[in-house]
C-alpha positions as a LaTeX table, in Angstrom:
\begin{tabular}{lrrr}
\hline
Residue & $x$ (\AA) & $y$ (\AA) & $z$ (\AA) \\
\hline
Unk1 & $-110.01$ & $-9.58$ & 14.64 \\
Unk2 & $-111.11$ & $-6.56$ & 12.60 \\
Unk3 & $-113.07$ & $-8.73$ & 10.18 \\
Unk4 & $-115.07$ & $-10.25$ & 13.07 \\
Unk5 & $-115.92$ & $-6.79$ & 14.39 \\
Unk6 & $-116.94$ & $-5.61$ & 10.92 \\
Unk7 & $-119.21$ & $-8.62$ & 10.37 \\
Unk8 & $-120.84$ & $-8.08$ & 13.76 \\
Unk9 & $-121.46$ & $-4.38$ & 13.05 \\
Unk10 & $-122.99$ & $-5.20$ & 9.65 \\
Unk11 & $-125.25$ & $-7.78$ & 11.32 \\
Unk12 & $-126.31$ & $-5.27$ & 13.97 \\
Unk13 & $-127.31$ & $-2.69$ & 11.38 \\
Unk14 & $-129.21$ & $-5.31$ & 9.39 \\
Unk15 & $-131.17$ & $-6.41$ & 12.44 \\
Unk16 & $-131.68$ & $-2.79$ & 13.46 \\
Unk17 & $-133.35$ & $-2.06$ & 10.11 \\
Unk18 & $-135.63$ & $-5.05$ & 10.62 \\
Unk19 & $-136.39$ & $-3.96$ & 14.18 \\
Unk20 & $-137.64$ & $-0.62$ & 12.94 \\
Unk21 & $-140.35$ & $-2.50$ & 11.06 \\
Unk22 & $-141.18$ & $-5.35$ & 13.44 \\
Unk23 & $-140.86$ & $-3.39$ & 16.74 \\
Unk24 & $-139.75$ & $-6.62$ & 18.46 \\
Unk25 & $-136.12$ & $-5.92$ & 19.29 \\
Unk26 & $-134.11$ & $-4.47$ & 22.15 \\
Unk27 & $-130.64$ & $-2.97$ & 21.89 \\
Unk28 & $-128.52$ & $-3.89$ & 24.94 \\
Unk29 & $-125.30$ & $-2.16$ & 25.98 \\
Unk30 & $-123.21$ & $-4.22$ & 28.43 \\
Unk31 & $-120.67$ & $-3.41$ & 31.09 \\
Unk32 & $-119.34$ & $-5.60$ & 33.89 \\
Unk33 & $-116.40$ & $-6.70$ & 36.00 \\
Unk34 & $-115.07$ & $-10.19$ & 35.25 \\
Unk35 & $-112.97$ & $-11.95$ & 37.88 \\
Unk36 & $-109.74$ & $-13.88$ & 37.24 \\
Unk37 & $-109.31$ & $-17.62$ & 36.73 \\
Unk38 & $-106.33$ & $-19.95$ & 36.99 \\
Unk39 & $-105.68$ & $-22.47$ & 34.22 \\
Unk40 & $-103.35$ & $-25.47$ & 34.75 \\
Unk41 & $-101.81$ & $-27.77$ & 32.14 \\
Unk42 & $-99.02$ & $-30.36$ & 32.24 \\
Unk43 & $-97.09$ & $-28.93$ & 35.18 \\
Unk44 & $-97.47$ & $-25.33$ & 33.98 \\
Unk45 & $-100.17$ & $-22.79$ & 34.74 \\
Unk46 & $-101.46$ & $-19.39$ & 33.80 \\
Unk47 & $-104.11$ & $-16.84$ & 34.64 \\
Unk48 & $-106.80$ & $-14.93$ & 32.83 \\
Unk49 & $-106.74$ & $-11.79$ & 34.94 \\
Unk50 & $-109.77$ & $-9.81$ & 36.04 \\
Unk51 & $-110.91$ & $-6.75$ & 34.15 \\
Unk52 & $-113.73$ & $-4.66$ & 32.75 \\
Unk53 & $-115.90$ & $-6.36$ & 30.11 \\
Unk54 & $-118.07$ & $-4.45$ & 27.67 \\
Unk55 & $-120.17$ & $-5.07$ & 24.59 \\
Unk56 & $-123.53$ & $-4.89$ & 22.86 \\
Unk57 & $-126.31$ & $-7.17$ & 21.71 \\
Unk58 & $-129.66$ & $-7.32$ & 19.95 \\
Unk59 & $-132.44$ & $-9.19$ & 21.74 \\
Unk60 & $-135.62$ & $-10.50$ & 20.09 \\
Unk61 & $-138.71$ & $-11.62$ & 22.03 \\
Unk62 & $-140.15$ & $-14.45$ & 19.92 \\
Unk63 & $-142.65$ & $-15.43$ & 22.67 \\
Unk64 & $-143.73$ & $-13.41$ & 25.69 \\
Unk65 & $-141.00$ & $-13.61$ & 28.36 \\
Unk66 & $-138.74$ & $-15.65$ & 26.03 \\
Unk67 & $-135.96$ & $-14.05$ & 24.02 \\
Unk68 & $-132.97$ & $-14.86$ & 21.84 \\
Unk69 & $-130.03$ & $-12.53$ & 21.49 \\
Unk70 & $-126.88$ & $-12.13$ & 19.44 \\
Unk71 & $-124.24$ & $-10.41$ & 21.55 \\
Unk72 & $-120.59$ & $-9.41$ & 21.45 \\
Unk73 & $-118.54$ & $-8.83$ & 24.60 \\
Unk74 & $-114.85$ & $-8.05$ & 24.97 \\
Unk75 & $-112.56$ & $-8.52$ & 27.98 \\
Unk76 & $-109.19$ & $-6.78$ & 27.82 \\
Unk77 & $-106.97$ & $-8.63$ & 30.24 \\
Unk78 & $-103.51$ & $-9.96$ & 31.08 \\
Unk79 & $-102.53$ & $-13.59$ & 30.46 \\
Unk80 & $-99.42$ & $-14.38$ & 32.53 \\
Unk81 & $-98.02$ & $-17.89$ & 31.95 \\
Unk82 & $-95.73$ & $-19.71$ & 34.38 \\
Unk83 & $-93.36$ & $-22.65$ & 34.01 \\
Unk84 & $-92.97$ & $-25.58$ & 36.45 \\
Unk85 & $-90.49$ & $-23.57$ & 38.56 \\
Unk86 & $-92.99$ & $-20.74$ & 38.99 \\
Unk87 & $-91.19$ & $-18.27$ & 36.72 \\
Unk88 & $-93.35$ & $-16.17$ & 34.41 \\
Unk89 & $-92.47$ & $-17.11$ & 30.83 \\
Unk90 & $-94.10$ & $-14.11$ & 29.15 \\
Unk91 & $-93.16$ & $-11.31$ & 31.52 \\
Unk92 & $-93.71$ & $-7.91$ & 29.92 \\
Unk93 & $-95.63$ & $-9.45$ & 27.03 \\
Unk94 & $-98.79$ & $-10.81$ & 28.63 \\
Unk95 & $-101.50$ & $-8.42$ & 27.46 \\
Unk96 & $-104.41$ & $-10.06$ & 25.65 \\
Unk97 & $-108.15$ & $-10.09$ & 25.16 \\
Unk98 & $-111.08$ & $-12.48$ & 24.90 \\
Unk99 & $-113.94$ & $-11.64$ & 22.53 \\
Unk100 & $-117.19$ & $-13.54$ & 22.98 \\
Unk101 & $-119.70$ & $-13.78$ & 20.12 \\
Unk102 & $-122.68$ & $-15.68$ & 21.55 \\
Unk103 & $-126.25$ & $-16.60$ & 20.77 \\
Unk104 & $-128.22$ & $-16.42$ & 24.03 \\
Unk105 & $-131.60$ & $-17.68$ & 25.19 \\
Unk106 & $-133.25$ & $-15.90$ & 28.15 \\
Unk107 & $-136.40$ & $-16.65$ & 30.10 \\
Unk108 & $-138.01$ & $-13.85$ & 32.14 \\
Unk109 & $-140.16$ & $-14.84$ & 35.13 \\
Unk110 & $-143.47$ & $-13.10$ & 35.75 \\
Unk111 & $-143.82$ & $-11.45$ & 39.16 \\
Unk112 & $-146.43$ & $-9.36$ & 40.87 \\
Unk113 & $-144.75$ & $-6.26$ & 39.47 \\
Unk114 & $-144.24$ & $-5.45$ & 35.81 \\
Unk115 & $-141.28$ & $-3.31$ & 36.81 \\
Unk116 & $-139.14$ & $-6.22$ & 38.08 \\
Unk117 & $-138.52$ & $-9.29$ & 35.91 \\
Unk118 & $-136.03$ & $-11.88$ & 37.22 \\
Unk119 & $-134.43$ & $-13.97$ & 34.49 \\
Unk120 & $-132.20$ & $-16.94$ & 33.70 \\
Unk121 & $-130.29$ & $-17.46$ & 30.49 \\
Unk122 & $-127.59$ & $-19.38$ & 28.70 \\
Unk123 & $-125.69$ & $-19.01$ & 25.47 \\
Unk124 & $-123.07$ & $-20.57$ & 23.23 \\
Unk125 & $-120.85$ & $-19.46$ & 20.38 \\
Unk126 & $-117.22$ & $-18.61$ & 19.81 \\
Unk127 & $-114.50$ & $-17.10$ & 21.97 \\
Unk128 & $-111.79$ & $-15.26$ & 20.03 \\
Unk129 & $-108.56$ & $-15.19$ & 22.03 \\
Unk130 & $-105.95$ & $-12.53$ & 21.28 \\
Unk131 & $-102.38$ & $-13.05$ & 22.57 \\
Unk132 & $-99.07$ & $-11.37$ & 21.65 \\
Unk133 & $-97.36$ & $-14.75$ & 21.16 \\
Unk134 & $-99.81$ & $-16.65$ & 18.93 \\
Unk135 & $-102.03$ & $-13.92$ & 17.50 \\
Unk136 & $-105.74$ & $-14.72$ & 17.24 \\
Unk137 & $-107.41$ & $-18.09$ & 17.83 \\
Unk138 & $-111.08$ & $-19.05$ & 17.73 \\
Unk139 & $-112.50$ & $-21.51$ & 20.27 \\
Unk140 & $-115.78$ & $-22.71$ & 21.72 \\
Unk141 & $-117.34$ & $-20.38$ & 24.28 \\
Unk142 & $-120.46$ & $-20.38$ & 26.41 \\
Unk143 & $-122.09$ & $-18.50$ & 29.27 \\
Unk144 & $-124.80$ & $-18.82$ & 31.91 \\
Unk145 & $-126.44$ & $-15.80$ & 33.52 \\
Unk146 & $-129.08$ & $-14.70$ & 36.00 \\
Unk147 & $-130.36$ & $-11.31$ & 36.96 \\
Unk148 & $-133.28$ & $-8.94$ & 37.12 \\
Unk149 & $-134.62$ & $-6.47$ & 34.55 \\
Unk150 & $-135.86$ & $-3.15$ & 35.93 \\
Unk151 & $-138.28$ & $-1.57$ & 33.45 \\
Unk152 & $-139.50$ & 2.01 & 33.24 \\
Unk153 & $-142.34$ & 3.80 & 31.49 \\
Unk154 & $-139.84$ & 4.88 & 28.83 \\
Unk155 & $-138.13$ & 2.63 & 26.24 \\
Unk156 & $-135.12$ & 2.35 & 28.57 \\
Unk157 & $-134.60$ & $-0.41$ & 31.14 \\
Unk158 & $-131.70$ & $-1.62$ & 33.26 \\
Unk159 & $-130.52$ & $-5.20$ & 33.79 \\
Unk160 & $-128.46$ & $-6.22$ & 36.82 \\
Unk161 & $-126.82$ & $-9.60$ & 36.36 \\
Unk162 & $-124.27$ & $-12.19$ & 37.38 \\
Unk163 & $-122.65$ & $-14.38$ & 34.74 \\
Unk164 & $-120.28$ & $-17.31$ & 34.24 \\
Unk165 & $-118.29$ & $-17.43$ & 31.02 \\
Unk166 & $-116.11$ & $-20.24$ & 29.71 \\
Unk167 & $-113.72$ & $-20.81$ & 26.83 \\
Unk168 & $-112.29$ & $-24.22$ & 25.83 \\
Unk169 & $-109.10$ & $-24.55$ & 23.79 \\
Unk170 & $-107.05$ & $-27.47$ & 22.48 \\
Unk171 & $-103.50$ & $-27.20$ & 23.83 \\
Unk172 & $-101.77$ & $-30.35$ & 22.62 \\
Unk173 & $-101.92$ & $-34.14$ & 22.57 \\
Unk174 & $-101.37$ & $-36.94$ & 25.06 \\
Unk175 & $-100.46$ & $-40.49$ & 24.06 \\
Unk176 & $-101.37$ & $-43.69$ & 25.88 \\
Unk177 & $-100.15$ & $-47.25$ & 25.47 \\
Unk178 & $-103.11$ & $-49.63$ & 25.19 \\
Unk179 & $-103.75$ & $-53.21$ & 24.19 \\
Unk180 & $-104.34$ & $-51.98$ & 20.64 \\
Unk181 & $-101.18$ & $-49.86$ & 20.50 \\
Unk182 & $-100.42$ & $-46.20$ & 21.11 \\
Unk183 & $-103.54$ & $-44.05$ & 21.15 \\
Unk184 & $-103.49$ & $-40.25$ & 20.95 \\
Unk185 & $-106.01$ & $-37.89$ & 22.52 \\
Unk186 & $-106.37$ & $-34.12$ & 22.26 \\
Unk187 & $-105.91$ & $-32.21$ & 25.51 \\
Unk188 & $-108.19$ & $-29.29$ & 26.32 \\
Unk189 & $-108.10$ & $-26.55$ & 28.92 \\
Unk190 & $-111.03$ & $-24.36$ & 29.90 \\
Unk191 & $-111.45$ & $-21.02$ & 31.61 \\
Unk192 & $-114.29$ & $-20.34$ & 34.03 \\
Unk193 & $-114.78$ & $-16.68$ & 34.86 \\
Unk194 & $-117.49$ & $-15.25$ & 37.09 \\
Unk195 & $-118.62$ & $-11.68$ & 36.66 \\
Unk196 & $-121.05$ & $-9.02$ & 37.87 \\
Unk197 & $-122.51$ & $-6.50$ & 35.49 \\
Unk198 & $-125.31$ & $-4.32$ & 34.22 \\
Unk199 & $-126.79$ & $-3.45$ & 30.89 \\
Unk200 & $-128.83$ & $-0.57$ & 29.52 \\
Unk201 & $-131.61$ & $-1.64$ & 27.14 \\
Unk202 & $-133.61$ & 0.32 & 24.59 \\
Unk203 & $-136.95$ & $-1.20$ & 23.51 \\
Unk204 & $-137.93$ & $-0.25$ & 19.96 \\
Unk205 & $-141.55$ & $-1.24$ & 20.58 \\
Unk206 & $-142.17$ & 1.69 & 22.94 \\
\hline
\end{tabular}
């Protein structure tokens, strides 16, 4: 996990140096509360518990009201897993984390006020799952978001937002008897977590 964090920090500083010249970037600091989700598979089930999510991103406006962003968010959580009889199989050893590294696209809607800018966005990338049992695994992740940006006369602005994040992971194989013989297929499970948050933005162009 450390190498992913190091690469992200190096990328941030590289983009920051470019931003100082182009004046087209915003630095976003994220904080939010992410709610829990239940995941079921083959008679067993588990939870990704709720918790505080935090992170940072760099946002670039390539066209007016249109931006792309590279962001990193981390959710420290608990991941209890239960067998068919309802007994927790990892009691006392269920702490984990999900790290999202995403490339986002956001569209800001024009309103009668320059101080309030509603927006919609979506993003995709990788979700890095940390568990005590299996270590670190990298999977597909995505998010959708909506919110409003509240600007000020200073370089600082505040975003209030709601988001939906998802991670998909391969968990095994199922086999089916067909006319052509036994066919195997990979089984996937996905998390869907809703959250409410805010971010503080600094605009280098001001």
